[in-house]
CSV table of C-alpha atoms and ligand atoms in Angstrom, one decimal:
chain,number,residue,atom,x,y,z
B,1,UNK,CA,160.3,81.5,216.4
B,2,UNK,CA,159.9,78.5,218.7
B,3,UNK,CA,159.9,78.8,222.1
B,4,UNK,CA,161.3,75.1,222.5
B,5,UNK,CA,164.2,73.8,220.3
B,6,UNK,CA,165.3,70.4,221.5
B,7,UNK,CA,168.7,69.7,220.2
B,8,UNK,CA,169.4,66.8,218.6
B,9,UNK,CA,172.6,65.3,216.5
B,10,UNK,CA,170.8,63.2,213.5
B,11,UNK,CA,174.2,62.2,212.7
B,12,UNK,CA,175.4,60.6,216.0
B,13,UNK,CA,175.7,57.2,215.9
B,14,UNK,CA,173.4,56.8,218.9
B,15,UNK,CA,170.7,59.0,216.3
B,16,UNK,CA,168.7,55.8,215.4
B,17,UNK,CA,167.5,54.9,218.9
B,18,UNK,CA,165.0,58.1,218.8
B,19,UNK,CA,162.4,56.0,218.3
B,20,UNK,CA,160.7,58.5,215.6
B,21,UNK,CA,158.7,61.5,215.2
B,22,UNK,CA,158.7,64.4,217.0
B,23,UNK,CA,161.4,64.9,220.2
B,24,UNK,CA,160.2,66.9,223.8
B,25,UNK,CA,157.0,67.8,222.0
B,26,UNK,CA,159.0,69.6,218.8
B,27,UNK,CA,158.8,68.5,215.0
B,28,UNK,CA,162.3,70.3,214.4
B,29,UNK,CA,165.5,69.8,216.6
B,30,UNK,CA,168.7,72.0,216.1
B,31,UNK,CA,172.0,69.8,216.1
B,32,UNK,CA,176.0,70.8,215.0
B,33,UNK,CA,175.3,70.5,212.0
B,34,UNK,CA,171.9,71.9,210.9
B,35,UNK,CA,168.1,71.7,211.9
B,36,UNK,CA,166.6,68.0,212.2
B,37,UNK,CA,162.9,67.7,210.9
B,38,UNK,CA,161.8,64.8,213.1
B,39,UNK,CA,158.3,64.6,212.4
B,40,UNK,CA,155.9,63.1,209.3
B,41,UNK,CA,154.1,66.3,208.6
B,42,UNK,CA,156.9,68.5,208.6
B,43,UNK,CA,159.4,66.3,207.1
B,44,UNK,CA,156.0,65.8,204.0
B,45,UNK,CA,156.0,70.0,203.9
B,46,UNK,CA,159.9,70.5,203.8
B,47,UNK,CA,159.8,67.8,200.9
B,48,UNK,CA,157.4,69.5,199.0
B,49,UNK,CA,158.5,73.1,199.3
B,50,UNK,CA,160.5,74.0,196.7
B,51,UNK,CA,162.0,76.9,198.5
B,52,UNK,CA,164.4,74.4,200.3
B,53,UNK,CA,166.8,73.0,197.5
B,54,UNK,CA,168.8,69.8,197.5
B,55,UNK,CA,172.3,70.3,199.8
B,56,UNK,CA,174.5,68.2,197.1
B,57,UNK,CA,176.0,71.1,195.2
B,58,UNK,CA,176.7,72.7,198.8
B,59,UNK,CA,178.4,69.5,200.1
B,60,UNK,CA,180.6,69.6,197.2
B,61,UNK,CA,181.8,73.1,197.4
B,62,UNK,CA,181.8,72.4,201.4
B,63,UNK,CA,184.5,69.5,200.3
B,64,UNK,CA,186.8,71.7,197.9
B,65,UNK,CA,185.1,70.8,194.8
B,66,UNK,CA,183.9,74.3,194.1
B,67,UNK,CA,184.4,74.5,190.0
B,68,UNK,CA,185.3,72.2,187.4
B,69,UNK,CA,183.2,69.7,185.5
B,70,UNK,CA,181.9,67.7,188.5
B,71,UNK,CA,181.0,70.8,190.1
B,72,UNK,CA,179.5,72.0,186.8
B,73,UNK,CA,177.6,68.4,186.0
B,74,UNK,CA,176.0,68.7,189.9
B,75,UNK,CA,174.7,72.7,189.3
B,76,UNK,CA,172.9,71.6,186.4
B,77,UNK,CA,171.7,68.4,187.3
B,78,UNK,CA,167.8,67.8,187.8
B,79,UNK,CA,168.2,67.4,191.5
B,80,UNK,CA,169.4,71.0,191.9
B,81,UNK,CA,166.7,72.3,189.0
B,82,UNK,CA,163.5,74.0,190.1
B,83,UNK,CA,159.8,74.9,188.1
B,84,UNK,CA,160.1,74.5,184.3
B,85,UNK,CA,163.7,73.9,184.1
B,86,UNK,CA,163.5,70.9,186.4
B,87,UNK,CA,160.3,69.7,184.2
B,88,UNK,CA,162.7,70.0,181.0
B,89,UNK,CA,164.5,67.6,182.6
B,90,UNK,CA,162.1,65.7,184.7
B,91,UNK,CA,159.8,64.7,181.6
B,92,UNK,CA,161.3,63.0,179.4
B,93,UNK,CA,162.8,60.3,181.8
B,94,UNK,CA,159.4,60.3,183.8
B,95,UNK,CA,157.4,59.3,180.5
B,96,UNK,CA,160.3,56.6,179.8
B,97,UNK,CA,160.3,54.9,183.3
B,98,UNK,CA,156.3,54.5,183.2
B,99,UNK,CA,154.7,51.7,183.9
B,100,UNK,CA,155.2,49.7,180.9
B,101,UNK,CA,159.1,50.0,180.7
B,102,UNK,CA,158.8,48.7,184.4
B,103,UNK,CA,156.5,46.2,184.4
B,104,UNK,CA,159.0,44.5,180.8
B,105,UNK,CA,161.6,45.4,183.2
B,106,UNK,CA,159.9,42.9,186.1
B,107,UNK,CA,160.6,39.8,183.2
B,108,UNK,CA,163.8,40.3,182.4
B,109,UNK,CA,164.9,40.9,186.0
B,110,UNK,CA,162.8,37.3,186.8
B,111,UNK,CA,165.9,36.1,184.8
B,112,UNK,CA,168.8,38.1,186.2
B,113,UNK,CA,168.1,37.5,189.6
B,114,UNK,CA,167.6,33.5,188.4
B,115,UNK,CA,170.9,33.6,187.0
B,116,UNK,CA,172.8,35.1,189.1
B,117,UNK,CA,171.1,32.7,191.7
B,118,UNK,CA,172.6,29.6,190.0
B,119,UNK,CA,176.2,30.5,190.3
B,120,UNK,CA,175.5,31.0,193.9
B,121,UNK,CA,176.7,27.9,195.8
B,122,UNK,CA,173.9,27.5,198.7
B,123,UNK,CA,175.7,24.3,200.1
B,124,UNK,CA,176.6,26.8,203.1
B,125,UNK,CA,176.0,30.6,204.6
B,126,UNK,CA,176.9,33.2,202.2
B,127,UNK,CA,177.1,37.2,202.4
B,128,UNK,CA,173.5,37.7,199.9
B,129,UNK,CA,174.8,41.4,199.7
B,130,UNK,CA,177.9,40.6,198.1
B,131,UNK,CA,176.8,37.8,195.6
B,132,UNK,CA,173.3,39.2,194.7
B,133,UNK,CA,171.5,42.2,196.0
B,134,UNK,CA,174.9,44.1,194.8
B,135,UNK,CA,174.8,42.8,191.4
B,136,UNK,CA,171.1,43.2,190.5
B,137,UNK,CA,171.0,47.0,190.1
B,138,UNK,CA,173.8,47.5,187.8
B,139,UNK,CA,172.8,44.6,185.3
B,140,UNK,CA,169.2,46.0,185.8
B,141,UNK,CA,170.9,49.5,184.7
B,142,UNK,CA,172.5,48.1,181.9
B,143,UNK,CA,169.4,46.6,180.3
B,144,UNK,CA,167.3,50.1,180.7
B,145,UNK,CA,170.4,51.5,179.4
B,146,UNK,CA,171.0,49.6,176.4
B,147,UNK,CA,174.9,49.0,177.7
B,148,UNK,CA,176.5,45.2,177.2
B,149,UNK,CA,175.7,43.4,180.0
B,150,UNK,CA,179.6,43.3,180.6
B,151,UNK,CA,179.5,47.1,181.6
B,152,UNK,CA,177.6,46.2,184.6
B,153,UNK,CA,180.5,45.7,187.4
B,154,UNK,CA,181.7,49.4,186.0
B,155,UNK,CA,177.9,51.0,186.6
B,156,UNK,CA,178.2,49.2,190.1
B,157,UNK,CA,181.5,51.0,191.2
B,158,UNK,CA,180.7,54.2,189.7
B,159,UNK,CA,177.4,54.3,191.3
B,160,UNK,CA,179.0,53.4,194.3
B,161,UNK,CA,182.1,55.9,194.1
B,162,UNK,CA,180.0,59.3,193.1
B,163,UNK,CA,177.0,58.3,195.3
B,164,UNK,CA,179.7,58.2,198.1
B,165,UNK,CA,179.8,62.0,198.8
B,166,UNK,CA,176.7,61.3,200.9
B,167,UNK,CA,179.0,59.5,203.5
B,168,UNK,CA,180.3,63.1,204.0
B,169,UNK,CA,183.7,61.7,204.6
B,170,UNK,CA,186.7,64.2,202.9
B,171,UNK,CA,189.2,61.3,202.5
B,172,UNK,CA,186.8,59.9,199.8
B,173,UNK,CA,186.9,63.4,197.5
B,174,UNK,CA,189.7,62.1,195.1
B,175,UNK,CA,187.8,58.6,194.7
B,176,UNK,CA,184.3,60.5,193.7
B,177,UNK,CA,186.3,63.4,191.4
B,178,UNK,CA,187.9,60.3,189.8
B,179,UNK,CA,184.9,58.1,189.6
B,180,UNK,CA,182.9,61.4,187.9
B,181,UNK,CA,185.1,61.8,185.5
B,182,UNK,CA,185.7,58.0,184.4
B,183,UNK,CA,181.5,58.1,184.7
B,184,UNK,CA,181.5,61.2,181.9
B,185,UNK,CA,184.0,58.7,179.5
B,186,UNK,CA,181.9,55.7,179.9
B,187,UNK,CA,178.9,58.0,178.9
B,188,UNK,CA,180.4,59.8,175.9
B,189,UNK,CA,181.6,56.6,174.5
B,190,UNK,CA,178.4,55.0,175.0
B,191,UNK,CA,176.2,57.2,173.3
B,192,UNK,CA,178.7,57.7,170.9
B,193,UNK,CA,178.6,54.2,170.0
B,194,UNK,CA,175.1,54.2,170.1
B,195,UNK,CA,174.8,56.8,167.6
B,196,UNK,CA,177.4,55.2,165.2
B,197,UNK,CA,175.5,51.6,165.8
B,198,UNK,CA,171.7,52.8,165.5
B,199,UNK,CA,169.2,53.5,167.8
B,200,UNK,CA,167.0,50.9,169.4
B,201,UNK,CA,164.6,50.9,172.4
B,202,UNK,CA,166.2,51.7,175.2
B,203,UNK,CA,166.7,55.0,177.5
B,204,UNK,CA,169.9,56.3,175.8
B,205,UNK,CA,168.2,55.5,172.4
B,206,UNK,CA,165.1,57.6,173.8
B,207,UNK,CA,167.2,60.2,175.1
B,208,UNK,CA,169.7,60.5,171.8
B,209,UNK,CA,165.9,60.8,169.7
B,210,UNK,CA,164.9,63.7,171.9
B,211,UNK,CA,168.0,65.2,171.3
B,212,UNK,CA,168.6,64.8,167.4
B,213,UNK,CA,165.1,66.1,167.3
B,214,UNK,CA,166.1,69.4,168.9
B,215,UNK,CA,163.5,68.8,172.3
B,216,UNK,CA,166.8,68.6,174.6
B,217,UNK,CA,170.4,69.6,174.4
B,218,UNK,CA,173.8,67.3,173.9
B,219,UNK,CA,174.5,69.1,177.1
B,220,UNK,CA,171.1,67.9,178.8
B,221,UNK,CA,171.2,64.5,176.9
B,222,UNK,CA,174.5,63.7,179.1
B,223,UNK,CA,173.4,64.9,182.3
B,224,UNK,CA,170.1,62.8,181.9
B,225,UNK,CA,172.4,59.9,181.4
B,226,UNK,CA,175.0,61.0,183.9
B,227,UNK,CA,171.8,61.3,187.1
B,228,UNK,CA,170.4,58.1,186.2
B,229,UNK,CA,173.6,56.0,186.5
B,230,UNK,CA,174.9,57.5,189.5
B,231,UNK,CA,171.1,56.7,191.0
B,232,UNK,CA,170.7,53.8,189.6
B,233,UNK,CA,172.8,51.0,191.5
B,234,UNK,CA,174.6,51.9,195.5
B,235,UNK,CA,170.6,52.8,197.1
B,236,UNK,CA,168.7,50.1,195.3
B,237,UNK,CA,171.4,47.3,196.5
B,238,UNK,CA,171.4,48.5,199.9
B,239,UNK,CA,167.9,48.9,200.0
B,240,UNK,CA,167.0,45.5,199.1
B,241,UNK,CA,169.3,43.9,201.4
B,242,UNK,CA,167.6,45.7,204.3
B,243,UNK,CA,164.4,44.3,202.6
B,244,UNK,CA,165.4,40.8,202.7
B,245,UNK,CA,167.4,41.2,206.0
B,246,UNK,CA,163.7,42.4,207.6
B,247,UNK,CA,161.3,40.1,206.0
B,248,UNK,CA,163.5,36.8,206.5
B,249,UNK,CA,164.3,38.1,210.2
B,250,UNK,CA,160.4,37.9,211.0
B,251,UNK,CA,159.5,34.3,210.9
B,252,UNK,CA,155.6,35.4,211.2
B,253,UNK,CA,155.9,37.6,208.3
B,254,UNK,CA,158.3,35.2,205.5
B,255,UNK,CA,155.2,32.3,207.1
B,256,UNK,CA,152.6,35.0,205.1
B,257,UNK,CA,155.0,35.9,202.6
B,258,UNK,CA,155.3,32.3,201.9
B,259,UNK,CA,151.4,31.2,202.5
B,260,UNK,CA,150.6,34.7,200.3
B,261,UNK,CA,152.7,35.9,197.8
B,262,UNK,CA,150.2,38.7,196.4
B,263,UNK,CA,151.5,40.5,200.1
B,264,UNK,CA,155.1,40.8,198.3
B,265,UNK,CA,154.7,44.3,197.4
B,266,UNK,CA,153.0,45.7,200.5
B,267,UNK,CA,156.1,43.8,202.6
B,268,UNK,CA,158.5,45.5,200.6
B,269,UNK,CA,156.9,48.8,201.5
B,270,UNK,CA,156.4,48.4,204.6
B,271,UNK,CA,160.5,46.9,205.1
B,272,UNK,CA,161.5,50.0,203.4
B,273,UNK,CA,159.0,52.3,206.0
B,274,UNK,CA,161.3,50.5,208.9
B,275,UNK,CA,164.7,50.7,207.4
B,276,UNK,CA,164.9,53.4,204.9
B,277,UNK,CA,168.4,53.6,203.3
B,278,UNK,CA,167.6,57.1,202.1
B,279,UNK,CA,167.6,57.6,206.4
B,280,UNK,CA,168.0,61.6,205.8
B,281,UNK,CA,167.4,64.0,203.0
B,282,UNK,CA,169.6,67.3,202.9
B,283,UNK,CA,168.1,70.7,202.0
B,284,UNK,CA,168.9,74.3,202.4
B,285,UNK,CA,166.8,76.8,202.6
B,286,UNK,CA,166.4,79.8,200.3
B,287,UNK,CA,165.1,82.2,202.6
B,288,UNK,CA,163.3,82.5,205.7
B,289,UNK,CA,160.7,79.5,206.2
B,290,UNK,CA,158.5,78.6,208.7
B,291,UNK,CA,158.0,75.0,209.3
B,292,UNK,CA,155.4,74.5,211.8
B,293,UNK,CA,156.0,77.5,214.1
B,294,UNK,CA,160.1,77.3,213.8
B,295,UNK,CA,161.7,80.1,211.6
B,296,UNK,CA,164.3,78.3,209.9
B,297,UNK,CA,166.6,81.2,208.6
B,298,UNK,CA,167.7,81.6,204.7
B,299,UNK,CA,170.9,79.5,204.5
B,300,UNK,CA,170.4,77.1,207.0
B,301,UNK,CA,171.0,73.5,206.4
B,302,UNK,CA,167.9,71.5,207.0
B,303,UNK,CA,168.3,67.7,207.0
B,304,UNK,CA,165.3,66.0,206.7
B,305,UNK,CA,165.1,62.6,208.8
B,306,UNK,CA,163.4,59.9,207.0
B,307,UNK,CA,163.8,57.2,209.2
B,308,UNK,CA,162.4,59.4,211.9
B,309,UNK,CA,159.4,60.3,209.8
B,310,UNK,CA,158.3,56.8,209.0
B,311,UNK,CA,158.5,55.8,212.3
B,312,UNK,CA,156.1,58.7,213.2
B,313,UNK,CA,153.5,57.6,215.8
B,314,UNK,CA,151.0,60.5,214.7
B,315,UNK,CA,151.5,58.8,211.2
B,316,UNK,CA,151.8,55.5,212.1
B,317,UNK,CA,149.9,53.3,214.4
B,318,UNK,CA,152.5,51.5,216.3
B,319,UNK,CA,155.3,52.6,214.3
B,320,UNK,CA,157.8,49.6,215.4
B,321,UNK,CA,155.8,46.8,214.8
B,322,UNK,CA,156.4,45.3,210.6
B,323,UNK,CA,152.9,45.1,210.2
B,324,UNK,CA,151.3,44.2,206.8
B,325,UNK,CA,147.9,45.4,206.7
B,326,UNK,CA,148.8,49.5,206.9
B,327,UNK,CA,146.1,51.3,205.1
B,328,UNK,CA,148.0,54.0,202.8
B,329,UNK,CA,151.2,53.1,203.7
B,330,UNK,CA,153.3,56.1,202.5
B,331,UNK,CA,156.6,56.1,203.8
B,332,UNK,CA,158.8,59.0,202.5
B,333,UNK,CA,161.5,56.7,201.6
B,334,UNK,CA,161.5,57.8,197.8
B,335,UNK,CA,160.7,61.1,199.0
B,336,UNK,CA,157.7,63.5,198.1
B,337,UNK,CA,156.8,66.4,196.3
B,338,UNK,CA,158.4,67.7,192.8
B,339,UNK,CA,161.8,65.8,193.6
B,340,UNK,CA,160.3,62.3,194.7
B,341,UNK,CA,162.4,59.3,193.1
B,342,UNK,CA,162.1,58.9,189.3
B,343,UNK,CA,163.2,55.0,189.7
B,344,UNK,CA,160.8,54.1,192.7
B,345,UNK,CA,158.5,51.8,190.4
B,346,UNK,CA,161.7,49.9,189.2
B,347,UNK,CA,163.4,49.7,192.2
B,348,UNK,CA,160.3,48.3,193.8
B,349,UNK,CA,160.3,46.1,191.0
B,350,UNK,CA,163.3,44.5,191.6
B,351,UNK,CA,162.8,44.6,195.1
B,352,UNK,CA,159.5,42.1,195.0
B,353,UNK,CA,161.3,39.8,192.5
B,354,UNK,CA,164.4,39.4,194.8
B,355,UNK,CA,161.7,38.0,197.3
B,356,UNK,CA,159.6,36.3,195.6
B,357,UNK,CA,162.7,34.1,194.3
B,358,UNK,CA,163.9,33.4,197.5
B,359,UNK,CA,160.5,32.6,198.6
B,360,UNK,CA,159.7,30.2,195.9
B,361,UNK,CA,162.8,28.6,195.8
B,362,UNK,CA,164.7,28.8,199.0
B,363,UNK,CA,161.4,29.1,201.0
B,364,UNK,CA,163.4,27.9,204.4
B,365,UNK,CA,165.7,30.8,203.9
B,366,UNK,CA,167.3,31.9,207.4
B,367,UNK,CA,170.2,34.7,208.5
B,368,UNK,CA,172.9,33.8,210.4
B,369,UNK,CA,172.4,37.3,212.8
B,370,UNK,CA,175.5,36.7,214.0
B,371,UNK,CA,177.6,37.3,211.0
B,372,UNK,CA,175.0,39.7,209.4
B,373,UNK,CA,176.0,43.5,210.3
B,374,UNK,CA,173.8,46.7,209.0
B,375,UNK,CA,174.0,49.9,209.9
B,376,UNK,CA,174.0,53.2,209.5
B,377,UNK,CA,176.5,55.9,208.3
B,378,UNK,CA,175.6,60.1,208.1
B,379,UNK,CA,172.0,58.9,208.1
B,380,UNK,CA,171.9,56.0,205.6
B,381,UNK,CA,171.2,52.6,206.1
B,382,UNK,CA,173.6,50.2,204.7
B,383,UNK,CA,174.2,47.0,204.9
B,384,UNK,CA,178.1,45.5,205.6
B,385,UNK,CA,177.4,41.9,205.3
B,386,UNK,CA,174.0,39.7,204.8
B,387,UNK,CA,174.7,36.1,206.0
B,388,UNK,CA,171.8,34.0,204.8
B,389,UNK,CA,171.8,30.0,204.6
B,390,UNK,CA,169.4,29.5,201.4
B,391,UNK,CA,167.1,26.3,202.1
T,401,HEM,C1,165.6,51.6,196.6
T,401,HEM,C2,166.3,52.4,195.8
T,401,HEM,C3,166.2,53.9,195.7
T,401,HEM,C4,165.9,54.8,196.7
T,401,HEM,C5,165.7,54.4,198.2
T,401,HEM,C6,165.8,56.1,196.1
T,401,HEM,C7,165.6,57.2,196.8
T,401,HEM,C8,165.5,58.5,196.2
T,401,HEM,C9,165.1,59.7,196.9
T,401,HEM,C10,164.9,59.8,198.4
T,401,HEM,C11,165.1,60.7,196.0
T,401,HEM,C12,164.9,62.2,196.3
T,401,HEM,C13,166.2,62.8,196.8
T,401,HEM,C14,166.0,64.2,197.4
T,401,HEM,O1,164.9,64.8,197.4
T,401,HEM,O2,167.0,64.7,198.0
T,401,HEM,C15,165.5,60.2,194.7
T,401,HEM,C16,165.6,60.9,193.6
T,401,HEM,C17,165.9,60.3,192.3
T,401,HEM,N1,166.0,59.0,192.1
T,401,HEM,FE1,165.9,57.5,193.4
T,401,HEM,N2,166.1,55.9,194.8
T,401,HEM,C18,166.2,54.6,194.5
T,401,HEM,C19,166.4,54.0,193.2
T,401,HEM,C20,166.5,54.8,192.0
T,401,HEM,C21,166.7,54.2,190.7
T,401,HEM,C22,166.8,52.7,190.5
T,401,HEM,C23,166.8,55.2,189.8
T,401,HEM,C24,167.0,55.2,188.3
T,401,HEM,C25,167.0,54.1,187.6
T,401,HEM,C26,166.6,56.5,190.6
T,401,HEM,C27,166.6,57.7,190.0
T,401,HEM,C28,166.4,58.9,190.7
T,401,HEM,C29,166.4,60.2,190.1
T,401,HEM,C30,166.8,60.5,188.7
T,401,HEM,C31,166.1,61.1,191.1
T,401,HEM,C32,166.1,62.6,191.0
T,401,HEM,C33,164.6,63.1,190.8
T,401,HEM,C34,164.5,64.6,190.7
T,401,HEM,O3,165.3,65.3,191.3
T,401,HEM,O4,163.5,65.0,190.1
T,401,HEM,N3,166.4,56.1,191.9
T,401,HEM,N4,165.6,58.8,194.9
C-alpha cells in the first residue's frame, strides 16, 4: 500500500481546476466517493485491465433499479461483458462501423449538417447547441440505423434520458426507467418492421442477417441495437459543441483552421484532449489490484479522470496550451483497451464536418462568451448554451 494518499473529490465542482496529472506526487487520490486515478499512465493501465469492470450496472442497483428489464438489458450489455463474450458482442458492430461505413457516412453527413444549416437564421447570435450540434447525432443515428429520418428527435431524447444516469442524480430514475422502456418499443417495432419490409444495407439489416443466420441471438440482436442508440446521440452532441466552442474561442487556431483545412482532424483531437465530455470513466474492481504501488481493494469504486489524464504533463508537453502540432496525440477521451469507443471514427467524423462547414461558410464565425455557458456535471463536460454569431 501507498505511503501517501492525497485525497481528492473528482466530483466537486471546484475538481476541474487541478490542472492534470498526478496530485502531491500521487497518480491515485482517495475522495467520498471512490479512488481518483489522476495520472496518464495509470489512468492507460486501469483502462486496459480487464479486472476493473464498467460501474453502470452498480450505479443502477445503487439507484433502486436492482431487477427488471432495464436492470436485465444493462447486465448483459457489451459494456459490462468481458473475454469471448464481450467479442460475441463486440465483432459484429466493430466490422460494421469500419472505415468504409464511416467514411459513406462523412457524405451524407456533408448534407445533414448543410441542411440543417439553412433553416438556421444567421441574421443574429444563436445557441449552435440547440439548433445544430444537438440535432446532428440523432439524424446521423438514423441513417446508420436505417430508421425514417423522422425518428430522429425520438433517438435524441432517448439517448439523452437513458444516458442520464451518468449525472448520478436519483430524481432522474423514473425519467431513465421510462425512457428504457419506450427505447425497447421503438426497437422491437423497428426491427420488426424491418423484417416485414426487407432487409437493406444498414446496421439493423446487418444485425437482423447475423441473427436469421443463427451467428447471434434475438436476445443479442436487441441489445446490440439497444447500446448503440443510447451511445449514439447525448456524448457526440456535447462533444462537438466543446469542439466548436474551443476552436472558434482561439482566434490563432480557426486563422490555421481557416488558412489549412487538412489540420481539421488533428484540431478536433486535440479540442477533445482539452475538454473531454467523457471527463471520468467509472470502474470497480474485481479483486485486489495494484495500480502503480496503491492496493486498490476488491470492490472499490475507481473512477478514472479523463480530463485529468489528458492534461498530464508527463504525457503532454505543456498540457494547457491547444497546440496543433502534438506528435501521437492520444487522448483517452474514447478510452483504451478492450472497451475503447466503438463509434470514435464516426463521431470524429461528424465532428471535422461540423468545422469544416462553419469554416467554409461562416469563416468569421465568433461566440458571444458572455451568453455561452459549459460546464461540468459528476465529471462530464457539457455544454448549457453555445452563443455563436455565424459570419
Ligand atoms: C464524441 C462522442 C463520443 C464519446 C466521447 C464516446 C466515448 C466513449 C467512451 C469513453 C467509451 C468507453 C466507456 C468505458 O470504458 O466506460 C465508449 C464506449 C462505447 N461507445 Fe462511444 N463515445 C462517443 C460516440 C459514440 C457513438 C457515435 C457511438 C455509436 C454510434 C458509440 C458507441 C459506443 C459503444 C457501443 C461503446 C461500448 C464499447 C464496448 O464496451 O466494447 N460512441 N464511448
Amino acid at each position: 500500500m501507498s505511503t501517501r494518499m492525497p485525497v481528492f473529490d473528482l466530483f466537486a465542482p471546484d475538481a476541474f481546476d487541478h490542472p492534470g496529472g498526478e496530485i502531491d506526487g500521487a497518480a491515485v487520490a482517495i475522495g467520498p466517493e471512490g479512488y481518483a486515478v489522476l495520472s496518464f499512465e495509470a489512468a492507460t493501465a486501469v483502462l486496459r485491465d480487464t479486472r476493473f469492470r464498467n460501474s453502470a450496472l452498480q450505479l443502477m442497483e445503487d439507484f433502486g433499479i436492482a431487477d427488471g428489464p432495464v436492470h436485465d438489458f444493462r447486465a448483459r450489455s457489451i459494456i459490462m461483458r468481458e473475454g469471448a463474450a464481450q467479442l460475441r458482442l463486440r465483432t459484429p458492430l466493430a466490422r460494421f462501423m469500419g472505415p468504409a461505413i464511416v467514411q459513406d457516412t462523412r457524405f451524407v453527413l456533408r448534407q445533414i449538417v448543410a441542411e440543417i444549416m439553412q433553416d438556421v437564421d444567421a441574421s443574429h447570435a444563436m445557441d449552435f447547441h440547440a439548433a445544430v450540434d444537438r440535432r446532428i447525432p440523432s439524424l446521423v443515428y438514423c441513417h446508420l440505423a436505417g430508421a425514417p429520418s423522422t425518428d430522429a428527435p425520438r433517438v435524441q431524447s432517448l439517448s439523452e434520458r437513458t444516458l442520464s444516469l451518468l449525472a448520478r442524480d436519483r430524481t432522474l430514475i423514473p425519467s431513465i426507467l421510462d425512457a428504457y422502456n419506450e427505447l425497447f418499443d421503438y426497437l422491437a417495432d423497428l426491427i420488426a418492421r424491418k423484417r416485414a419490409d426487407g432487409l437493406g444495407e444498414d446496421m439493423l439489416s446487418y444485425l437482423i442477417g447475423l441473427t436469421d443466420a443463427g451467428k447471434l441471438t434475438e436476445q443479442e440482436l436487441f441489445d446490440e441495437a439497444t447500446s448503440m442508440l443510447e451511445a449514439s446521440s447525448v456524448n457526440t452532441a456535447h462533444q462537438t459543441g466543446l469542439v466548436v466552442w474551443t476552436l472558434l474561442s482561439d482566434r490563432a487556431v480557426w486563422q490555421r483552421l481557416r488558412e489549412d483545412p487538412s489540420v481539421i482532424p488533428a484540431a478536433v483531437v486535440e479540442a477533445t484532449r482539452l475538454y473531454p465530455r467523457t471527463g471520468v470513466l467509472s470502474k470497480i474492481a474485481t479483486e485486489d489490484i495494484d495500480v502503480q504501488g496503491t492496493t486498490i481493494p476488491a470492490g472499490s469504486d475507481v473512477h478514472v479522470a479523463v480530463w485529468s489524464a489528458n492534461r498530464d504533463p508527463e504525457r503532454f508537453n505543456e498540457p494547457t496550451i491547444f497546440d496543433l502540432d502534438r506528435e501521437r496525440n492520444q487522448p483517452l477521451t474514447f478510452s483504451t483497451g478492450s472497451h475503447n469507443c466503438l463509434g470514435q471514427g464516426l463521431a470524429k467524423v461528424e465532428m471535422e464536418e461540423v468545422v469544416r462547414h462553419l469554416v467554409e461558410n461562416y469563416p468569421e464565425s465568433r461566440i458571444v462568451e458572455e451568453d455561452t455557458e459549459i460546464g461540468q456535471v459528476a465529471g462530464r463536460w457539457l455544454v448549457k448554451n453555445l452563443m455563436i454569431e455565424l459570419r
